[in-house]
Short mmCIF file of C-alpha atoms in Angstrom, two decimals:
data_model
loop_
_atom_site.label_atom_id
_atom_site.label_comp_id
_atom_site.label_asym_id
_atom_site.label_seq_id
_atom_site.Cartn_x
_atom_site.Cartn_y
_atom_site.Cartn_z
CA UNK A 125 25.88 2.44 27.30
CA UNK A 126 23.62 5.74 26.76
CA UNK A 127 20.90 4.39 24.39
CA UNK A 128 19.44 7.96 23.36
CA UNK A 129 17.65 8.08 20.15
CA UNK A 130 16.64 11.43 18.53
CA UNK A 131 14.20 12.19 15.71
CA UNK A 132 17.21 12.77 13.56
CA UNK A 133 17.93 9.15 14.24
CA UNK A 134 14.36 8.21 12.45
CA UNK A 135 13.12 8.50 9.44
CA UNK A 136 9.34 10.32 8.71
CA UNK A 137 8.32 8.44 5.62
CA UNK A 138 5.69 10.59 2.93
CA UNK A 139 2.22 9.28 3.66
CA UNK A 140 1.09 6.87 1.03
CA UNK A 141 -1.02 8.67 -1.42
CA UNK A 142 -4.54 7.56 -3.03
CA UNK A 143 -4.13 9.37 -6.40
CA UNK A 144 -8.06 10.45 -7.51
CA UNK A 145 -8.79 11.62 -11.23
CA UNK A 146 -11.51 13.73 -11.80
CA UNK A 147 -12.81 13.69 -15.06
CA UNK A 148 -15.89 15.39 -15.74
CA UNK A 149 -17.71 15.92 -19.09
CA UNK A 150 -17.62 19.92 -19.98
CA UNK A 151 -20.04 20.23 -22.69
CA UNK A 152 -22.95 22.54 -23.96
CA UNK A 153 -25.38 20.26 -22.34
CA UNK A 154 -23.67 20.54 -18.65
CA UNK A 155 -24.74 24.44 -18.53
CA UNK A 156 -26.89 25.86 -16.02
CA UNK A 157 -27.64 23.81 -12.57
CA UNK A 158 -25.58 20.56 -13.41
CA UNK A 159 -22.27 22.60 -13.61
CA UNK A 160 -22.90 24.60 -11.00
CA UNK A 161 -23.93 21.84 -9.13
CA UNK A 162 -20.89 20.02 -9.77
CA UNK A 163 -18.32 22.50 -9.17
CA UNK A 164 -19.66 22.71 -5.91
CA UNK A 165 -19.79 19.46 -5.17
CA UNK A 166 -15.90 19.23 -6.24
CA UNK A 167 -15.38 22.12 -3.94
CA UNK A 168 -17.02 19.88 -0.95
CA UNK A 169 -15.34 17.12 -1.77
CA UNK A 170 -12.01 19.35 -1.20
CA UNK A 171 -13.32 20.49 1.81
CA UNK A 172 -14.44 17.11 3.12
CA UNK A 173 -10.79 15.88 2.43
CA UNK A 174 -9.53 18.77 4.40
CA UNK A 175 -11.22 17.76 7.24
CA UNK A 176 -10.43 14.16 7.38
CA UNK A 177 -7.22 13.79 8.58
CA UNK A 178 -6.21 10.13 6.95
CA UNK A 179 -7.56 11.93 3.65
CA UNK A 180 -5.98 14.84 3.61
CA UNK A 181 -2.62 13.18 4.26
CA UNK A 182 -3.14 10.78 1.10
CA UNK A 183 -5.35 12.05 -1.27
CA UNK A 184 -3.82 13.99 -4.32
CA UNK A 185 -6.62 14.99 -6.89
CA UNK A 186 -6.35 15.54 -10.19
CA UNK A 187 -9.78 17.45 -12.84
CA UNK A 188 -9.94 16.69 -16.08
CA UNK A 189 -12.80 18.44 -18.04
CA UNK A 190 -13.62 17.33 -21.89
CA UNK A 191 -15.92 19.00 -23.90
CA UNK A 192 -14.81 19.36 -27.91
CA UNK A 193 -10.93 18.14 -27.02
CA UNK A 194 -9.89 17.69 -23.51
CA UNK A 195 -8.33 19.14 -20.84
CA UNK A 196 -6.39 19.71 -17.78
CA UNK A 197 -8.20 21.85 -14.97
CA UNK A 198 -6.39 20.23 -12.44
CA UNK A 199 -2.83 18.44 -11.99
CA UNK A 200 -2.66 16.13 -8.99
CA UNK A 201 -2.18 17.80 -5.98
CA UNK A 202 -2.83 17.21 -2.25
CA UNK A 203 -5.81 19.03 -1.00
CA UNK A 204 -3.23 22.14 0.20
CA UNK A 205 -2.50 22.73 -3.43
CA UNK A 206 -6.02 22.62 -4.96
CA UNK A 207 -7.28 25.62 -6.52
CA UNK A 208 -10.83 26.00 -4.92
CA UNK A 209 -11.93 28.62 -7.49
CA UNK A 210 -12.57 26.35 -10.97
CA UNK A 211 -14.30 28.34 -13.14
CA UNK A 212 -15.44 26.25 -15.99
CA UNK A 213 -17.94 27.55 -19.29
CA UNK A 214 -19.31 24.58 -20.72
CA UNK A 215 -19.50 24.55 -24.46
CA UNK A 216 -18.72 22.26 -27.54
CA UNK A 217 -19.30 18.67 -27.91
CA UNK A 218 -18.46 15.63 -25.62
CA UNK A 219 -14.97 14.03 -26.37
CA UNK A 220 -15.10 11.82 -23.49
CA UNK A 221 -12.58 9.40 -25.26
CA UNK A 222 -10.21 12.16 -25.37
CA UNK A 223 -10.67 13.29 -21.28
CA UNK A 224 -10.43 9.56 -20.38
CA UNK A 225 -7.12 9.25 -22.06
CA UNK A 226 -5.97 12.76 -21.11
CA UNK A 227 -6.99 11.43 -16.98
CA UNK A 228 -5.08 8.37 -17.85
CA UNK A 229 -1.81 10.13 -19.22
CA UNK A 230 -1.71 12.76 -16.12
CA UNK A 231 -1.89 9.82 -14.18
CA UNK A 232 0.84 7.87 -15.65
CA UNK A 233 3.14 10.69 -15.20
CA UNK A 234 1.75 10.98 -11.55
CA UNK A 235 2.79 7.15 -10.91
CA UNK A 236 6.11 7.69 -12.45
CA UNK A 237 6.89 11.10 -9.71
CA UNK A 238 5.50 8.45 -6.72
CA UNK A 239 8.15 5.93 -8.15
CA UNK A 240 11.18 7.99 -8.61
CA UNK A 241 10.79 9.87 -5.30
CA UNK A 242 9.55 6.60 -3.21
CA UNK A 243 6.16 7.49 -2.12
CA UNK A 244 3.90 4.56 -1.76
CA UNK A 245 0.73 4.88 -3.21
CA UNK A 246 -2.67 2.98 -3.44
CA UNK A 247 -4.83 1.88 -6.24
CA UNK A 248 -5.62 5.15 -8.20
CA UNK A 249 -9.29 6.21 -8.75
CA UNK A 250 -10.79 7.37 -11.76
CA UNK A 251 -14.59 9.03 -11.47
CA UNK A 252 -15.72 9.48 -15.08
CA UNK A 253 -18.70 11.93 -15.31
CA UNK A 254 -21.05 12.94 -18.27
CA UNK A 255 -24.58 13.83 -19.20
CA UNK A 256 -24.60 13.23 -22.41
CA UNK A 257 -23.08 10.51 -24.90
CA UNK A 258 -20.20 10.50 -26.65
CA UNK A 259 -19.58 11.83 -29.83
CA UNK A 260 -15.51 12.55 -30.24
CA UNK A 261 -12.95 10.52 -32.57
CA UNK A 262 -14.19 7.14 -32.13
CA UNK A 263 -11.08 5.40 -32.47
CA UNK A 264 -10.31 7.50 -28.50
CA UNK A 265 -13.36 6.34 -27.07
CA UNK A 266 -11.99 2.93 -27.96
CA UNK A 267 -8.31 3.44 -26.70
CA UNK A 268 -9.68 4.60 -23.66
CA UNK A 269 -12.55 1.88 -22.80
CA UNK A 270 -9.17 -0.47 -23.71
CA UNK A 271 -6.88 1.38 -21.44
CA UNK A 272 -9.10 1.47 -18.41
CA UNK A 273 -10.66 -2.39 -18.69
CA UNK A 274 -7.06 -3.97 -19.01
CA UNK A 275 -6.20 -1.51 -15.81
CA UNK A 276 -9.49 -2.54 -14.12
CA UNK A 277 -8.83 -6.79 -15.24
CA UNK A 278 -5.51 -6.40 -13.69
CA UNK A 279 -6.60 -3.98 -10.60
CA UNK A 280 -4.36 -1.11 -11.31
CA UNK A 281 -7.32 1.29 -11.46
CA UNK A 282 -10.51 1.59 -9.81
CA UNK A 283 -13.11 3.54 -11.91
CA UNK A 284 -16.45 5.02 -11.29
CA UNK A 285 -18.65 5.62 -14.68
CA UNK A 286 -21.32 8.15 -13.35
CA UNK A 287 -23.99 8.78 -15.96
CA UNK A 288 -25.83 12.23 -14.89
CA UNK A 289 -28.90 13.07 -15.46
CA UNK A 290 -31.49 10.66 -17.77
CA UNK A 291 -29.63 11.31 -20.80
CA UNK A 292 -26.60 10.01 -19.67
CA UNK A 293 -25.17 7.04 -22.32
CA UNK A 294 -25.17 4.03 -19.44
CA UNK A 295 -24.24 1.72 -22.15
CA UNK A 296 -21.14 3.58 -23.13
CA UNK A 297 -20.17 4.13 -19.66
CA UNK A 298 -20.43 0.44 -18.79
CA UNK A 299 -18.25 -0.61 -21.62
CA UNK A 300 -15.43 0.93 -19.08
CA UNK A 301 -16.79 -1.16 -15.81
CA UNK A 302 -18.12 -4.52 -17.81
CA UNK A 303 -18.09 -6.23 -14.46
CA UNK A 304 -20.09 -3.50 -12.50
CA UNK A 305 -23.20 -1.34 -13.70
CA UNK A 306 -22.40 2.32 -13.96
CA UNK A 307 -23.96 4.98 -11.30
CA UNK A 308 -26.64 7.03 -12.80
CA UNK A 309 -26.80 10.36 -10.12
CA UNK A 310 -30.36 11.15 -8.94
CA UNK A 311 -31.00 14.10 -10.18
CA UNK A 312 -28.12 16.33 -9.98
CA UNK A 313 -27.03 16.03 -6.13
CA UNK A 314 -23.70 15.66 -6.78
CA UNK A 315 -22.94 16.65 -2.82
CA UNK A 316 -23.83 13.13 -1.61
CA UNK A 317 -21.72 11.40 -3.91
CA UNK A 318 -18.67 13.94 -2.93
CA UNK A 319 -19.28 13.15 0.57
CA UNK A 320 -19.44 9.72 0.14
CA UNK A 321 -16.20 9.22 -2.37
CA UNK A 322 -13.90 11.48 0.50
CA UNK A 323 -14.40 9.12 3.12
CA UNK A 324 -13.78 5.89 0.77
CA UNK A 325 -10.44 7.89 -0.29
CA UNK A 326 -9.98 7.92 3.85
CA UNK A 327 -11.18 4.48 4.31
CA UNK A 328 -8.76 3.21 1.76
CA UNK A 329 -5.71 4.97 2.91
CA UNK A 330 -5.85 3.13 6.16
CA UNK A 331 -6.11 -0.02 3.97
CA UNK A 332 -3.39 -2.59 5.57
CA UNK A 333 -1.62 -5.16 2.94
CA UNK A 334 -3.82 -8.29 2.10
CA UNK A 335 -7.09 -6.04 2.46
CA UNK A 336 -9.22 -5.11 -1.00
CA UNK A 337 -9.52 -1.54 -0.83
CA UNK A 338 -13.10 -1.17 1.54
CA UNK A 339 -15.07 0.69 -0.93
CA UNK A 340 -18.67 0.10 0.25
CA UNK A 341 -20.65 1.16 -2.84
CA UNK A 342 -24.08 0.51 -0.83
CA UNK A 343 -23.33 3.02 1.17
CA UNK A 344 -24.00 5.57 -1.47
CA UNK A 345 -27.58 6.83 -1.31
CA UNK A 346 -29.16 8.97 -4.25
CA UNK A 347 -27.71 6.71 -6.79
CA UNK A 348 -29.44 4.66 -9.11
CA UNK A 349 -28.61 1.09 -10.72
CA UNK A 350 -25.66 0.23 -8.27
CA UNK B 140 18.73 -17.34 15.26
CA UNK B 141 15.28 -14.91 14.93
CA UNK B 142 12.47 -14.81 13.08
CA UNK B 143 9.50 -12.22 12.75
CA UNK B 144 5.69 -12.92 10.87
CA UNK B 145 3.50 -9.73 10.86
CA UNK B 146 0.12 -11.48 10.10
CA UNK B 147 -2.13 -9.92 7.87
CA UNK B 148 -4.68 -7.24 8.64
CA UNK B 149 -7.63 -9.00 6.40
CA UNK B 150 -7.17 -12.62 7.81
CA UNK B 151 -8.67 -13.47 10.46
CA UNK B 152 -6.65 -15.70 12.29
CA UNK B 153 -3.23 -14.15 10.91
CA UNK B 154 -1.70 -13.71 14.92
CA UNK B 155 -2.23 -17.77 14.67
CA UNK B 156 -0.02 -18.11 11.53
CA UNK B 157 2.25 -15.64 12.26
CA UNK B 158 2.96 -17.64 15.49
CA UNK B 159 3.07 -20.57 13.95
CA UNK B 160 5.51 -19.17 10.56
CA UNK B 161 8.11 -18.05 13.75
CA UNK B 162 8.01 -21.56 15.39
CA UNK B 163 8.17 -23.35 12.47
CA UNK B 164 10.81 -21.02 10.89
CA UNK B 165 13.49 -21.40 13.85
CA UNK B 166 12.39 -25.15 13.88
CA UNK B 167 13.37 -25.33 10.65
CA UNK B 168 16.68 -22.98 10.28
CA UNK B 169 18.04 -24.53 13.82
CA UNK B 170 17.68 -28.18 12.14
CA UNK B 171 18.84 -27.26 8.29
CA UNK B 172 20.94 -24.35 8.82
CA UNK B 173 23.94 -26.35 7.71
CA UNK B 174 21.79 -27.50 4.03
CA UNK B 175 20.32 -24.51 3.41
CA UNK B 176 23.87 -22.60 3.60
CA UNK B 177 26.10 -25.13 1.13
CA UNK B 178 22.63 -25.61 -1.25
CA UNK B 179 23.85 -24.92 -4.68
CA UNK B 180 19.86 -24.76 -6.20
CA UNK B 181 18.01 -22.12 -4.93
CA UNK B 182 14.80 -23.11 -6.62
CA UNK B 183 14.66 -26.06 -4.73
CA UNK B 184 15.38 -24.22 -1.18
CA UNK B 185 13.09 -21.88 -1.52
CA UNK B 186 10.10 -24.83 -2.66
CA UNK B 187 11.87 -26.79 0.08
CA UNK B 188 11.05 -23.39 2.69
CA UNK B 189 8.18 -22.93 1.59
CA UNK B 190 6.64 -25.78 1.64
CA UNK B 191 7.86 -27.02 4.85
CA UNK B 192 6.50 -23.79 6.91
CA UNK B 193 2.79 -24.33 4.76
CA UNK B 194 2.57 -27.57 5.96
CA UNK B 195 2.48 -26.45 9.44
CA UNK B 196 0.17 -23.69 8.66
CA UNK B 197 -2.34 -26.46 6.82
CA UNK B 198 -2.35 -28.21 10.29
CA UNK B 199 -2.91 -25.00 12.08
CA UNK B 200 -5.81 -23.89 9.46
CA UNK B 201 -7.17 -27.67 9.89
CA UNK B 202 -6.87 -27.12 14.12
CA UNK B 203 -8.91 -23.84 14.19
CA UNK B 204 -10.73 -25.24 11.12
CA UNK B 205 -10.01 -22.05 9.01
CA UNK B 206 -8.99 -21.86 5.18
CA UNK B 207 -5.30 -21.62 4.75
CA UNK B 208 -5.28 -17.83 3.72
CA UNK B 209 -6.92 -17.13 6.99
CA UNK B 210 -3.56 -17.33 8.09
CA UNK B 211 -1.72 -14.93 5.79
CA UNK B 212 1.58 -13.88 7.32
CA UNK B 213 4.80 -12.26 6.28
CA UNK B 214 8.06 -13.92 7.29
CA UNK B 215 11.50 -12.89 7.67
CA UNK B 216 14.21 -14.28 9.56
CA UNK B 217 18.28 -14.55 10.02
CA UNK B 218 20.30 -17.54 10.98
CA UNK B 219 23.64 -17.72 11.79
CA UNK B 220 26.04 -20.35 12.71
CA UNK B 221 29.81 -20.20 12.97
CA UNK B 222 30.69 -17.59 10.38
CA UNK B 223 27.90 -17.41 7.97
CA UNK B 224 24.57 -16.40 7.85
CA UNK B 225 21.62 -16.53 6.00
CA UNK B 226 18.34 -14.27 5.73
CA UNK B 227 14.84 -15.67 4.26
CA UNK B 228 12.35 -12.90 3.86
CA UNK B 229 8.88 -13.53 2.48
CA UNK B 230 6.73 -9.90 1.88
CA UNK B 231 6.98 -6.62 3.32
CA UNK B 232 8.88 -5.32 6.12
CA UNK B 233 13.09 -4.89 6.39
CA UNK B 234 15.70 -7.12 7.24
CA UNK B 235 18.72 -4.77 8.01
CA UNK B 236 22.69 -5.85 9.11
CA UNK B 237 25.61 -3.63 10.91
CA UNK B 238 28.74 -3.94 9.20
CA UNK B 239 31.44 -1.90 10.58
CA UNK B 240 29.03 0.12 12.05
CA UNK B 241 26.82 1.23 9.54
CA UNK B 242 23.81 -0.22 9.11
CA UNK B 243 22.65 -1.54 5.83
CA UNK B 244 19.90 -3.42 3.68
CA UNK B 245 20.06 -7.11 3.49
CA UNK B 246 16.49 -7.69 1.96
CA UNK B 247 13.92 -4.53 1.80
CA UNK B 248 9.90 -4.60 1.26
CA UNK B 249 8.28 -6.42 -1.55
CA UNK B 250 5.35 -4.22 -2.10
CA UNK B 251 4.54 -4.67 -5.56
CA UNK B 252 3.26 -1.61 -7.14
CA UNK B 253 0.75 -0.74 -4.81
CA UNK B 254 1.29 0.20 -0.28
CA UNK B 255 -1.82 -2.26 0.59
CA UNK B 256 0.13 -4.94 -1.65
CA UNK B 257 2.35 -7.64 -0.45
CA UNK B 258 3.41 -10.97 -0.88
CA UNK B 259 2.44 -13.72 2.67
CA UNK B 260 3.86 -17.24 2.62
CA UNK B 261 0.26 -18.43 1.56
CA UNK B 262 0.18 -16.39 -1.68
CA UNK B 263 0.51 -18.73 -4.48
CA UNK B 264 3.51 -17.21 -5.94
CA UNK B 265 5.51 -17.17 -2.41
CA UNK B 266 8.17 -18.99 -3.29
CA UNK B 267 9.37 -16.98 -6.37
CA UNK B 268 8.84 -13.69 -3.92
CA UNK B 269 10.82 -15.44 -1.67
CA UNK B 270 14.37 -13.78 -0.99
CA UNK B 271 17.38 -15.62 0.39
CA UNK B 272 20.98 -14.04 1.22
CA UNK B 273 23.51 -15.81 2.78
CA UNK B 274 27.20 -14.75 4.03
CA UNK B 275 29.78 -14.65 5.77
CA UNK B 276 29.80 -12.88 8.96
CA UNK B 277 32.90 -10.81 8.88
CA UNK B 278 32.78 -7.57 10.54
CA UNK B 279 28.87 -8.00 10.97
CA UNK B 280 28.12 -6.97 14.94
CA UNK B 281 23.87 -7.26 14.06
CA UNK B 282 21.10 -8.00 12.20
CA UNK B 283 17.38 -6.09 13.01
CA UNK B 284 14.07 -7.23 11.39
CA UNK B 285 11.06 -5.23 11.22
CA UNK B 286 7.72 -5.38 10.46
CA UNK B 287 6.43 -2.93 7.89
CA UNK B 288 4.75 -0.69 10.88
CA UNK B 289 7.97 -0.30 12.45
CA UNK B 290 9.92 0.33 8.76
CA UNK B 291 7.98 3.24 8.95
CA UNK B 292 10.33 4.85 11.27
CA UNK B 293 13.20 2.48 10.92
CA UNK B 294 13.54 2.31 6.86
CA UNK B 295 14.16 4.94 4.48
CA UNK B 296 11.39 4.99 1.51
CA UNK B 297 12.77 7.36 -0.77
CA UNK B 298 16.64 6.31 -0.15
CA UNK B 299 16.20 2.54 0.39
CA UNK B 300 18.49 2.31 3.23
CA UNK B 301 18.22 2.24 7.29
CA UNK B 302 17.50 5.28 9.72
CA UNK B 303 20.68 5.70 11.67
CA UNK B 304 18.69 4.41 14.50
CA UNK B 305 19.54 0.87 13.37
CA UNK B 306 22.93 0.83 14.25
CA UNK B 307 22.34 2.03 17.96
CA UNK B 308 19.85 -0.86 18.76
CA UNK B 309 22.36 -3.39 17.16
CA UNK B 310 25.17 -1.48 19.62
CA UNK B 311 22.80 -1.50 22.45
CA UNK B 312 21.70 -5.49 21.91
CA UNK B 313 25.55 -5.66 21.44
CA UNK B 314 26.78 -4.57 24.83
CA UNK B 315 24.14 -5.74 26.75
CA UNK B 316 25.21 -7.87 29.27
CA UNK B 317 24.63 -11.99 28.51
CA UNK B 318 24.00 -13.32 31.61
CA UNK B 319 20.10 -13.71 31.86
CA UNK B 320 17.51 -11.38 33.23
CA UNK B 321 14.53 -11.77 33.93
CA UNK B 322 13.43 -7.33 32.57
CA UNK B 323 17.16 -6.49 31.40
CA UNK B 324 17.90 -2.39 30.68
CA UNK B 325 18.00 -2.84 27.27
CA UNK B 326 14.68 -4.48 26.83
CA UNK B 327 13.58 -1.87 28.96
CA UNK B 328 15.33 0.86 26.56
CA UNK B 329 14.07 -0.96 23.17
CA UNK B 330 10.64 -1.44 24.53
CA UNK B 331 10.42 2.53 25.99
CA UNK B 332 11.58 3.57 22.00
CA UNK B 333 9.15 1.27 20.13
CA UNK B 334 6.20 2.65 22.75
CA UNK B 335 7.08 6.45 22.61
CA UNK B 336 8.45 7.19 19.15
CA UNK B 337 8.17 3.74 16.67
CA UNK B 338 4.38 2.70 17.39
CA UNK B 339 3.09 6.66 17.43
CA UNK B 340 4.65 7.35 14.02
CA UNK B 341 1.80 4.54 12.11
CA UNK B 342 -1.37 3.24 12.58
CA UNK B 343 -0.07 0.16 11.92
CA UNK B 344 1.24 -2.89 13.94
CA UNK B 345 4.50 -2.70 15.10
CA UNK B 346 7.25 -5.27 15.45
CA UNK B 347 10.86 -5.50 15.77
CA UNK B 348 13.57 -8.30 16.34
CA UNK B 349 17.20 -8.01 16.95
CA UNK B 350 20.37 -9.88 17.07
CA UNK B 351 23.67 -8.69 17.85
CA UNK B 352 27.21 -9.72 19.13
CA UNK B 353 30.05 -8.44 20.24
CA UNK B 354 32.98 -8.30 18.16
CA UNK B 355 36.11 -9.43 19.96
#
């Protein structure tokens, strides 16, 4: 018999996607050099994602930015349908309770799109980011340290509490990791953390089944407390 | 019958268990295919199963003096035997059937929420992942079972259901001739389609197994 098999005969399967949340603290205190500074360092991060081609298959990004309320910059997208040009003022106070849930929510919906449309993702990533410490509705600070702990317990969530600057609240920011120190940045070089967290996006979308996502945090250099 | 482990990528001896889970399973299905078809508890069978193909890995892991998780496999496989069947499937991966030519789902992958997730017949909760389907064999011509590297190509994500390209490898194992060979076409055909299009579509391992008749 003629065995011929066409591509119309296969199936091409969406890539499995490594959902990354973005949320970075907005306020007064984040003018001048750290906001520039990190806005650029988001922008390399895009471009480093571009440029790795297991990463830009997988990763979809998503920016959160709280300052007095919280919100969306940045719906999850793969790195095609970023926008590159985030313009952000900072201003106002620093509702991180309120961006953590807000990150969380976007992400829920995110999960639910994955499931009805069956694309396979990995554990989603959540890099929380502030200078200062947090002074929103309490009672959101604590819904979102719960939120994120019972996701982290039951490894649904991988999160990354980066304190920058020395003014950053490291005991507020630990409350979300209680079994890992936060990150304080050195300075404000946010560009070797970006590099760093786009190939552990590519390293852990060629994760196989039975493998821990390989995350190798001693690989980051220029942070403190690890 | 046919069975297919794909071992998994963290252990380190997992081509040593897989080997072992597809001995063990055809051992196993060739001597208790008659039980396991008229058993009226399926808790039981699938403790019975289970246990029975982790006892040979424990004697494996105490060989090469590994821990038993060292071992970590998936396992699928189909048995048949007059006119009935039955499918096991432990984890990831596909096991697919042709009925009247079309090609269907017996048993798709268990990948709990996450793609790097699965279930190996040395997780502890194995046995309650485990899936068993059995049948009768009526206008059935095949059965194909994949790894999850090959159900990249093979198996549908979004519609849960077979590429079309299921069908023509149960038709080609189907009219293959019986008599014995030592590089037959159709190996030739299946091997040249896993190499060119299957194994270049993942970066994963790829694996595929096939059984087929002809209908008279």
């Amino acid at each position: 018999m003629t065995f011929d098999i066409r591509a119309a005969d296969l199936v091409e399967n969406p890539t499995p996607r490594v959902p990354v949340s973005l949320c970075i603290d907005t306020s007064g205190s984040m003018a001048g050099d750290k906001i520039r500074e990190l806005v650029e360092g988001i922008g390399l991060f895009y471009d480093a994602i571009d440029e790795d081609d297991d990463a830009h298959d997988s990763a979809e990004v998503s920016v959160v930015a709280f300052n007095t309320g919280a919100n969306l910059v940045q719906d999850f997208a793969s790195v095609e349908g970023l926008q590159r040009d985030i313009t952000i003022a900072p201003s106002g106070l620093t509702h991180l309770g309120e961006g953590v849930n807000l990150a969380l929510d976007t992400l829920e919906k995110r999960k639910s799109l994955y499931s009805d449309t069956g694309v396979l993702y990995f554990q989603p990533w959540l890099v929380l980011m502030t200078d200062g410490q947090p002074n929103g509705d309490k009672s959101e600070l604590e819904r979102a340290i719960q939120r994120v702990t019972r996701m982290v317990a039951s490894k649904k969530l991988t999160v990354f509490p980066i304190g920058i600057g020395s003014d950053a609240d490291l005991d507020v920011l630990g409350r979300f990791t209680p079994e890992k120190p936060p990150l304080r940045l050195k300075g404000i070089d946010f560009k070797e953390f970006f590099e760093w967290l786009s190939k552990s996006v590519s390293k852990v979308s060629q994760s196989m089944p039975g493998g821990e996502p390989p995350i190798d945090f001693g690989s980051i250099r220029g942070i403190e407390d690890l | 019958m046919v069975c297919l482990s794909d071992g998994a990528g963290s252990a380190t001896h997992s081509e040593f268990g897989a080997q072992a889970l597809v001995d063990t399973g055809c051992k196993l299905l060739s001597e208790r295919f008659g039980d396991f078809v008229s058993s009226d508890d399926g808790v039981a069978l699938k403790l019975e199963i289970v246990n029975y193909l982790l006892d040979r890995l424990h004697d494996v892991a105490e060989r090469r003096a590994v821990g038993i998780r060292d071992l970590a496999g998936t396992f699928l496989a189909v048995a048949t035997a007059g006119d009935q069947f039955l499918v096991l499937h432990v984890g990831d991966g596909v096991v697919g059937y042709v009925k009247d030519g079309i090609a269907r789902v017996a048993s798709g992958p268990d990948n709990s929420e996450f793609a790097n997730q699965t279930t190996f017949l040395t997780s502890e909760r194995s046995a309650v992942g485990m899936r068993i389907i059995r049948g009768g064999l009526d206008g059935i011509t095949g059965f194909i079972l994949m790894s999850d590297g090959t159900a990249n190509s093979l198996y549908n994500s979004r519609t849960k259901g077979l590429a079309p390209a299921c069908a023509k490898i149960v038709e080609l194992l189907a009219s293959a001739p019986t008599r014995q060979a030592k590089n037959p076409k159709h190996k030739k055909q299946l091997r040249r389609l896993v190499d060119t299009k299957i194994r270049v579509a993942t970066k994963d391992d790829c694996a595929i197994a096939v059984l087929a008749r002809k209908l008279a």
